[in-house]
Amino acid sequence: MLELRDVDVFYGKAQALHGISFSVAPGDIVALIGRNGAGKSTLLRALAGAHGLTRGERRLDGDIITRLPSYLCSRRGIALVPEDRQIFSSLTAEENLRLVEVLHPAGYWTRERVYRLFPRLAERRKANGISLSGGEQQMLAIARSLLANPHYLLLDEPTEGLAPIIVDAIIAAISEINQQGTAVVLVEQNFKVPQLLANYFHLIDSGRLTWSGPPDRLDEARDLLIVGRS
Ligand SMILES: Nc1ncnc2c1ncn2[C@@H]1O[C@H](COP(=O)(O)OP(=O)(O)O)[C@@H](O)[C@H]1O
Ligand SMILES: [Mg+2]
């Protein structure tokens, strides 16, 4: 299990997370939903070890890993796909994948299997990162992180701004990734995609979790998000 316990995070003097407790267990797809600026990306980075905690703990399978740097968190099986995707735009899709493939031990996810997961990416394997569409870049970013064979995959707004047909491909991929044994934290601004995938939901507002619950209580959360918007 990957956990944050009672975590505060600051940017300089500005507090971005307040007393966050959050956990994701093997098998889970946990959704984190909130408006722009609510603290979603900060929470994901805190989970991935990419941002220091001012207070509280990060734990992995019971080990306290609060100060473990992000590259070691990555070796322990935590993979973050950031909002800006961070692929190498001057390299081809194939080269982007080969680069990470050599860094990680072999596991279920191989280049062949990620191409099978995203056939569109296989067709575009010779294209430079810069010429890939937003959806193709998102597929590449997810594919690349899978080659690390992570136990926990943290996805920051993976469907934001993408065409419906691409969103469907990404939804199907997340479902398969989870079925193959990787737990997922899915960050989105609304319920549309998470409600098709997640088995647990959290709402975040102004750096605080304001609601948490299972799918059958989602109506309460919808009301909260709408009230919060007005
Ligand atoms: N690098 C940064 N420096 C200063 N403040 C930041 C930085 N990144 C985010 N913030 C602030 O932290 C809060 C949460 O941001 P973020 O986690 O990016 O929200 P979300 O992902 O939900 O849009 C916002 O008030 C934002 O302005
Ligand atoms: Mg964000």
mmCIF file of C-alpha atoms and ligand atoms in Angstrom:
data_model
loop_
_atom_site.group_PDB
_atom_site.id
_atom_site.type_symbol
_atom_site.label_atom_id
_atom_site.label_comp_id
_atom_site.label_asym_id
_atom_site.label_seq_id
_atom_site.Cartn_x
_atom_site.Cartn_y
_atom_site.Cartn_z
ATOM 1 C CA MET A 1 0.000 0.000 0.000
ATOM 2 C CA LEU A 2 1.167 3.527 -0.874
ATOM 3 C CA GLU A 3 0.123 6.153 1.662
ATOM 4 C CA LEU A 4 0.332 9.756 2.734
ATOM 5 C CA ARG A 5 -0.347 10.365 6.406
ATOM 6 C CA ASP A 6 -1.349 13.812 7.659
ATOM 7 C CA VAL A 7 0.720 15.595 5.049
ATOM 8 C CA ASP A 8 1.345 19.330 4.645
ATOM 9 C CA VAL A 9 3.107 20.650 1.549
ATOM 10 C CA PHE A 10 4.251 24.211 0.893
ATOM 11 C CA TYR A 11 5.518 26.194 -2.083
ATOM 12 C CA GLY A 12 7.677 28.736 -0.277
ATOM 13 C CA LYS A 13 5.319 30.245 2.283
ATOM 14 C CA ALA A 14 2.145 29.193 0.469
ATOM 15 C CA GLN A 15 0.577 26.025 1.835
ATOM 16 C CA ALA A 16 -0.755 23.798 -0.976
ATOM 17 C CA LEU A 17 -1.767 20.675 1.009
ATOM 18 C CA HIS A 18 -3.333 20.640 4.475
ATOM 19 C CA GLY A 19 -3.345 17.472 6.571
ATOM 20 C CA ILE A 20 -3.776 15.081 3.651
ATOM 21 C CA SER A 21 -4.217 11.373 4.390
ATOM 22 C CA PHE A 22 -4.515 9.301 1.244
ATOM 23 C CA SER A 23 -3.893 5.690 0.376
ATOM 24 C CA VAL A 24 -3.949 3.372 -2.602
ATOM 25 C CA ALA A 25 -3.722 -0.398 -2.262
ATOM 26 C CA PRO A 26 -2.758 -3.057 -4.825
ATOM 27 C CA GLY A 27 -5.712 -3.653 -7.147
ATOM 28 C CA ASP A 28 -7.219 -0.196 -6.598
ATOM 29 C CA ILE A 29 -8.137 2.515 -9.036
ATOM 30 C CA VAL A 30 -8.457 5.582 -6.820
ATOM 31 C CA ALA A 31 -9.769 8.841 -8.308
ATOM 32 C CA LEU A 32 -8.761 12.294 -7.085
ATOM 33 C CA ILE A 33 -11.107 14.980 -8.358
ATOM 34 C CA GLY A 34 -10.984 18.740 -7.953
ATOM 35 C CA ARG A 35 -10.968 22.053 -9.710
ATOM 36 C CA ASN A 36 -7.982 23.760 -11.259
ATOM 37 C CA GLY A 37 -5.595 24.832 -8.479
ATOM 38 C CA ALA A 38 -7.166 22.524 -5.862
ATOM 39 C CA GLY A 39 -3.896 20.670 -5.196
ATOM 40 C CA LYS A 40 -4.281 17.518 -7.313
ATOM 41 C CA SER A 41 -0.889 17.647 -9.015
ATOM 42 C CA THR A 42 0.813 18.563 -5.763
ATOM 43 C CA LEU A 43 -0.756 15.537 -4.050
ATOM 44 C CA LEU A 44 0.388 13.228 -6.878
ATOM 45 C CA ARG A 45 3.907 14.631 -6.727
ATOM 46 C CA ALA A 46 3.909 14.171 -2.948
ATOM 47 C CA LEU A 47 2.910 10.508 -3.461
ATOM 48 C CA ALA A 48 5.676 10.028 -6.049
ATOM 49 C CA GLY A 49 8.391 11.571 -3.891
ATOM 50 C CA ALA A 50 8.727 14.469 -6.323
ATOM 51 C CA HIS A 51 7.870 17.058 -3.684
ATOM 52 C CA GLY A 52 9.127 17.341 -0.114
ATOM 53 C CA LEU A 53 6.681 17.086 2.781
ATOM 54 C CA THR A 54 6.753 19.785 5.465
ATOM 55 C CA ARG A 55 4.760 17.586 7.818
ATOM 56 C CA GLY A 56 3.498 14.014 7.780
ATOM 57 C CA GLU A 57 4.713 10.756 6.302
ATOM 58 C CA ARG A 58 4.826 8.835 3.055
ATOM 59 C CA ARG A 59 4.715 5.068 3.414
ATOM 60 C CA LEU A 60 5.116 2.176 1.031
ATOM 61 C CA ASP A 61 4.130 -1.299 2.209
ATOM 62 C CA GLY A 62 4.640 -0.159 5.789
ATOM 63 C CA ASP A 63 8.125 1.343 5.199
ATOM 64 C CA ILE A 64 8.436 5.035 5.946
ATOM 65 C CA ILE A 65 9.785 6.556 2.711
ATOM 66 C CA THR A 66 9.117 10.233 3.464
ATOM 67 C CA ARG A 67 12.600 11.319 2.401
ATOM 68 C CA LEU A 68 13.238 8.764 -0.333
ATOM 69 C CA PRO A 69 14.124 10.735 -3.491
ATOM 70 C CA SER A 70 11.849 10.384 -6.518
ATOM 71 C CA TYR A 71 14.243 8.239 -8.566
ATOM 72 C CA LEU A 72 14.352 5.688 -5.748
ATOM 73 C CA CYS A 73 10.569 5.855 -5.365
ATOM 74 C CA SER A 74 10.471 5.041 -9.070
ATOM 75 C CA ARG A 75 12.684 1.994 -8.468
ATOM 76 C CA ARG A 76 10.325 0.932 -5.695
ATOM 77 C CA GLY A 77 7.536 0.819 -8.290
ATOM 78 C CA ILE A 78 5.920 4.260 -8.139
ATOM 79 C CA ALA A 79 5.465 5.828 -11.599
ATOM 80 C CA LEU A 80 4.199 9.366 -12.196
ATOM 81 C CA VAL A 81 2.846 10.497 -15.578
ATOM 82 C CA PRO A 82 2.826 14.292 -15.161
ATOM 83 C CA GLU A 83 0.345 16.627 -16.799
ATOM 84 C CA ASP A 84 2.938 17.915 -19.294
ATOM 85 C CA ARG A 85 3.938 14.299 -20.185
ATOM 86 C CA GLN A 86 7.662 15.104 -20.420
ATOM 87 C CA ILE A 87 8.454 12.978 -23.450
ATOM 88 C CA PHE A 88 11.565 13.696 -25.531
ATOM 89 C CA SER A 89 10.187 15.667 -28.465
ATOM 90 C CA SER A 90 13.293 15.337 -30.670
ATOM 91 C CA LEU A 91 13.262 11.526 -30.401
ATOM 92 C CA THR A 92 10.841 9.153 -32.082
ATOM 93 C CA ALA A 93 8.157 7.355 -30.093
ATOM 94 C CA GLU A 94 10.196 4.164 -30.430
ATOM 95 C CA GLU A 95 13.375 5.869 -29.175
ATOM 96 C CA ASN A 96 11.478 7.294 -26.202
ATOM 97 C CA LEU A 97 10.455 3.759 -25.265
ATOM 98 C CA ARG A 98 13.884 2.194 -25.884
ATOM 99 C CA LEU A 99 15.500 4.775 -23.617
ATOM 100 C CA VAL A 100 13.532 3.697 -20.564
ATOM 101 C CA GLU A 101 13.384 0.020 -21.480
ATOM 102 C CA VAL A 102 17.117 -0.404 -20.835
ATOM 103 C CA LEU A 103 16.839 1.203 -17.400
ATOM 104 C CA HIS A 104 14.332 -1.200 -15.941
ATOM 105 C CA PRO A 105 14.173 -4.887 -15.192
ATOM 106 C CA ALA A 106 11.962 -6.902 -17.525
ATOM 107 C CA GLY A 107 8.418 -7.632 -16.421
ATOM 108 C CA TYR A 108 4.961 -8.073 -17.903
ATOM 109 C CA TRP A 109 5.090 -4.752 -19.790
ATOM 110 C CA THR A 110 7.434 -4.894 -22.759
ATOM 111 C CA ARG A 111 7.648 -2.655 -25.834
ATOM 112 C CA GLU A 112 5.609 -5.206 -27.743
ATOM 113 C CA ARG A 113 2.868 -5.268 -25.114
ATOM 114 C CA VAL A 114 2.601 -1.479 -24.821
ATOM 115 C CA TYR A 115 2.251 -1.304 -28.604
ATOM 116 C CA ARG A 116 -0.527 -3.874 -28.380
ATOM 117 C CA LEU A 117 -2.146 -1.747 -25.651
ATOM 118 C CA PHE A 118 -1.931 1.348 -27.895
ATOM 119 C CA PRO A 119 -2.073 0.195 -31.555
ATOM 120 C CA ARG A 120 -2.142 3.828 -32.650
ATOM 121 C CA LEU A 121 1.244 4.338 -31.023
ATOM 122 C CA ALA A 122 2.629 1.303 -32.866
ATOM 123 C CA GLU A 123 1.580 2.896 -36.177
ATOM 124 C CA ARG A 124 3.336 6.113 -35.167
ATOM 125 C CA ARG A 125 6.470 4.525 -33.715
ATOM 126 C CA LYS A 126 8.787 6.263 -36.223
ATOM 127 C CA ALA A 127 7.256 9.713 -35.662
ATOM 128 C CA ASN A 128 9.137 12.324 -33.680
ATOM 129 C CA GLY A 129 7.707 13.212 -30.285
ATOM 130 C CA ILE A 130 7.027 16.741 -31.485
ATOM 131 C CA SER A 131 4.821 15.556 -34.369
ATOM 132 C CA LEU A 132 2.655 13.308 -32.194
ATOM 133 C CA SER A 133 -0.857 14.535 -31.400
ATOM 134 C CA GLY A 134 -1.755 15.302 -27.788
ATOM 135 C CA GLY A 135 -3.451 11.917 -27.492
ATOM 136 C CA GLU A 136 -0.491 10.072 -28.981
ATOM 137 C CA GLN A 137 1.846 11.899 -26.608
ATOM 138 C CA GLN A 138 -0.333 10.847 -23.684
ATOM 139 C CA MET A 139 -0.253 7.240 -24.882
ATOM 140 C CA LEU A 140 3.530 7.438 -25.217
ATOM 141 C CA ALA A 141 3.883 8.899 -21.722
ATOM 142 C CA ILE A 142 1.766 6.089 -20.244
ATOM 143 C CA ALA A 143 3.539 3.439 -22.359
ATOM 144 C CA ARG A 144 6.929 4.712 -21.239
ATOM 145 C CA SER A 145 5.991 4.618 -17.570
ATOM 146 C CA LEU A 146 4.640 1.059 -17.970
ATOM 147 C CA LEU A 147 8.027 -0.205 -19.145
ATOM 148 C CA ALA A 148 9.188 0.354 -15.552
ATOM 149 C CA ASN A 149 6.589 -2.271 -14.610
ATOM 150 C CA PRO A 150 5.304 -0.090 -11.767
ATOM 151 C CA HIS A 151 3.176 -1.299 -8.868
ATOM 152 C CA TYR A 152 1.549 2.142 -8.651
ATOM 153 C CA LEU A 153 0.767 4.316 -11.669
ATOM 154 C CA LEU A 154 -0.093 7.950 -10.929
ATOM 155 C CA LEU A 155 -1.866 9.677 -13.853
ATOM 156 C CA ASP A 156 -2.280 13.464 -13.864
ATOM 157 C CA GLU A 157 -5.298 14.452 -16.006
ATOM 158 C CA PRO A 158 -4.535 11.850 -18.699
ATOM 159 C CA THR A 159 -7.659 12.653 -20.757
ATOM 160 C CA GLU A 160 -7.617 16.456 -20.470
ATOM 161 C CA GLY A 161 -8.265 18.107 -23.843
ATOM 162 C CA LEU A 162 -8.315 14.874 -25.874
ATOM 163 C CA ALA A 163 -10.833 13.796 -28.526
ATOM 164 C CA PRO A 164 -13.555 11.374 -27.319
ATOM 165 C CA ILE A 165 -12.206 8.448 -29.355
ATOM 166 C CA ILE A 166 -8.759 8.888 -27.784
ATOM 167 C CA VAL A 167 -10.317 9.236 -24.331
ATOM 168 C CA ASP A 168 -12.036 5.871 -24.906
ATOM 169 C CA ALA A 169 -8.696 4.271 -25.846
ATOM 170 C CA ILE A 170 -7.089 5.638 -22.698
ATOM 171 C CA ILE A 171 -9.968 4.472 -20.493
ATOM 172 C CA ALA A 172 -9.655 0.948 -21.959
ATOM 173 C CA ALA A 173 -5.889 1.031 -21.432
ATOM 174 C CA ILE A 174 -6.162 2.120 -17.778
ATOM 175 C CA SER A 175 -8.596 -0.717 -17.166
ATOM 176 C CA GLU A 176 -6.241 -3.274 -18.712
ATOM 177 C CA ILE A 177 -3.197 -1.881 -16.879
ATOM 178 C CA ASN A 178 -5.101 -2.296 -13.627
ATOM 179 C CA GLN A 179 -6.195 -5.836 -14.531
ATOM 180 C CA GLN A 180 -2.550 -6.711 -15.164
ATOM 181 C CA GLY A 181 -1.803 -5.850 -11.541
ATOM 182 C CA THR A 182 -0.899 -2.155 -11.350
ATOM 183 C CA ALA A 183 -2.792 0.069 -8.918
ATOM 184 C CA VAL A 184 -3.783 3.441 -10.382
ATOM 185 C CA VAL A 185 -4.317 6.922 -8.978
ATOM 186 C CA LEU A 186 -6.357 8.876 -11.509
ATOM 187 C CA VAL A 187 -6.492 12.667 -11.256
ATOM 188 C CA GLU A 188 -9.222 14.491 -13.168
ATOM 189 C CA GLN A 189 -11.202 17.732 -12.907
ATOM 190 C CA ASN A 190 -14.582 15.997 -13.134
ATOM 191 C CA PHE A 191 -16.290 12.629 -12.660
ATOM 192 C CA LYS A 192 -16.745 11.738 -16.306
ATOM 193 C CA VAL A 193 -13.789 9.411 -16.772
ATOM 194 C CA PRO A 194 -13.158 8.371 -13.135
ATOM 195 C CA GLN A 195 -16.732 7.134 -12.667
ATOM 196 C CA LEU A 196 -16.086 4.506 -15.375
ATOM 197 C CA LEU A 197 -12.955 3.197 -13.681
ATOM 198 C CA ALA A 198 -12.447 4.006 -10.023
ATOM 199 C CA ASN A 199 -13.389 1.906 -6.997
ATOM 200 C CA TYR A 200 -12.794 4.786 -4.583
ATOM 201 C CA PHE A 201 -13.078 8.564 -4.895
ATOM 202 C CA HIS A 202 -11.622 11.611 -3.167
ATOM 203 C CA LEU A 203 -12.570 15.242 -3.680
ATOM 204 C CA ILE A 204 -9.937 17.892 -3.080
ATOM 205 C CA ASP A 205 -10.579 21.599 -2.622
ATOM 206 C CA SER A 206 -8.052 24.262 -1.560
ATOM 207 C CA GLY A 207 -5.531 21.602 -0.561
ATOM 208 C CA ARG A 208 -7.939 19.660 1.671
ATOM 209 C CA LEU A 209 -9.767 16.395 1.044
ATOM 210 C CA THR A 210 -13.424 17.348 1.373
ATOM 211 C CA TRP A 211 -15.100 14.032 0.583
ATOM 212 C CA SER A 212 -14.063 10.414 0.187
ATOM 213 C CA GLY A 213 -16.203 7.432 -0.644
ATOM 214 C CA PRO A 214 -17.052 4.465 -2.856
ATOM 215 C CA PRO A 215 -18.935 4.612 -6.201
ATOM 216 C CA ASP A 216 -22.356 3.961 -4.652
ATOM 217 C CA ARG A 217 -22.123 7.228 -2.665
ATOM 218 C CA LEU A 218 -20.952 9.345 -5.592
ATOM 219 C CA ASP A 219 -24.140 11.443 -5.701
ATOM 220 C CA GLU A 220 -23.059 13.175 -2.464
ATOM 221 C CA ALA A 221 -19.743 14.089 -4.060
ATOM 222 C CA ARG A 222 -21.375 15.432 -7.217
ATOM 223 C CA ASP A 223 -23.518 17.764 -5.129
ATOM 224 C CA LEU A 224 -20.419 18.980 -3.275
ATOM 225 C CA LEU A 225 -18.463 19.695 -6.453
ATOM 226 C CA ILE A 226 -21.420 21.638 -7.890
ATOM 227 C CA VAL A 227 -21.977 23.591 -4.655
ATOM 228 C CA GLY A 228 -18.247 24.345 -4.524
ATOM 229 C CA ARG A 229 -18.415 25.797 -8.020
ATOM 230 C CA SER A 230 -21.202 28.296 -7.436
HETATM 231 N N1 LIG B 1 5.555 25.509 -8.549
HETATM 232 C C1 LIG B 1 4.670 26.172 -7.807
HETATM 233 N N2 LIG B 1 5.027 27.282 -7.104
HETATM 234 C C2 LIG B 1 4.139 27.948 -6.342
HETATM 235 N N3 LIG B 1 2.856 27.576 -6.187
HETATM 236 C C3 LIG B 1 2.436 26.497 -6.847
HETATM 237 C C4 LIG B 1 3.319 25.734 -7.690
HETATM 238 N N4 LIG B 1 2.616 24.698 -8.215
HETATM 239 C C5 LIG B 1 1.370 24.824 -7.736
HETATM 240 N N5 LIG B 1 1.257 25.884 -6.917
HETATM 241 C C6 LIG B 1 0.040 26.311 -6.187
HETATM 242 O O1 LIG B 1 -0.398 25.227 -5.390
HETATM 243 C C7 LIG B 1 -1.812 25.082 -5.455
HETATM 244 C C8 LIG B 1 -2.172 23.694 -5.972
HETATM 245 O O2 LIG B 1 -1.695 23.564 -7.312
HETATM 246 P P1 LIG B 1 -1.809 22.210 -8.108
HETATM 247 O O3 LIG B 1 -1.412 21.092 -7.235
HETATM 248 O O4 LIG B 1 -1.063 22.397 -9.382
HETATM 249 O O5 LIG B 1 -3.384 22.146 -8.377
HETATM 250 P P2 LIG B 1 -4.204 21.279 -9.465
HETATM 251 O O6 LIG B 1 -3.300 20.224 -9.989
HETATM 252 O O7 LIG B 1 -5.372 20.753 -8.707
HETATM 253 O O8 LIG B 1 -4.632 22.242 -10.528
HETATM 254 C C9 LIG B 1 -2.314 26.212 -6.346
HETATM 255 O O9 LIG B 1 -2.696 27.282 -5.517
HETATM 256 C C10 LIG B 1 -1.097 26.581 -7.149
HETATM 257 O O10 LIG B 1 -1.132 27.945 -7.520
HETATM 258 MG MG MG B 2 -2.731 19.825 -11.936
#
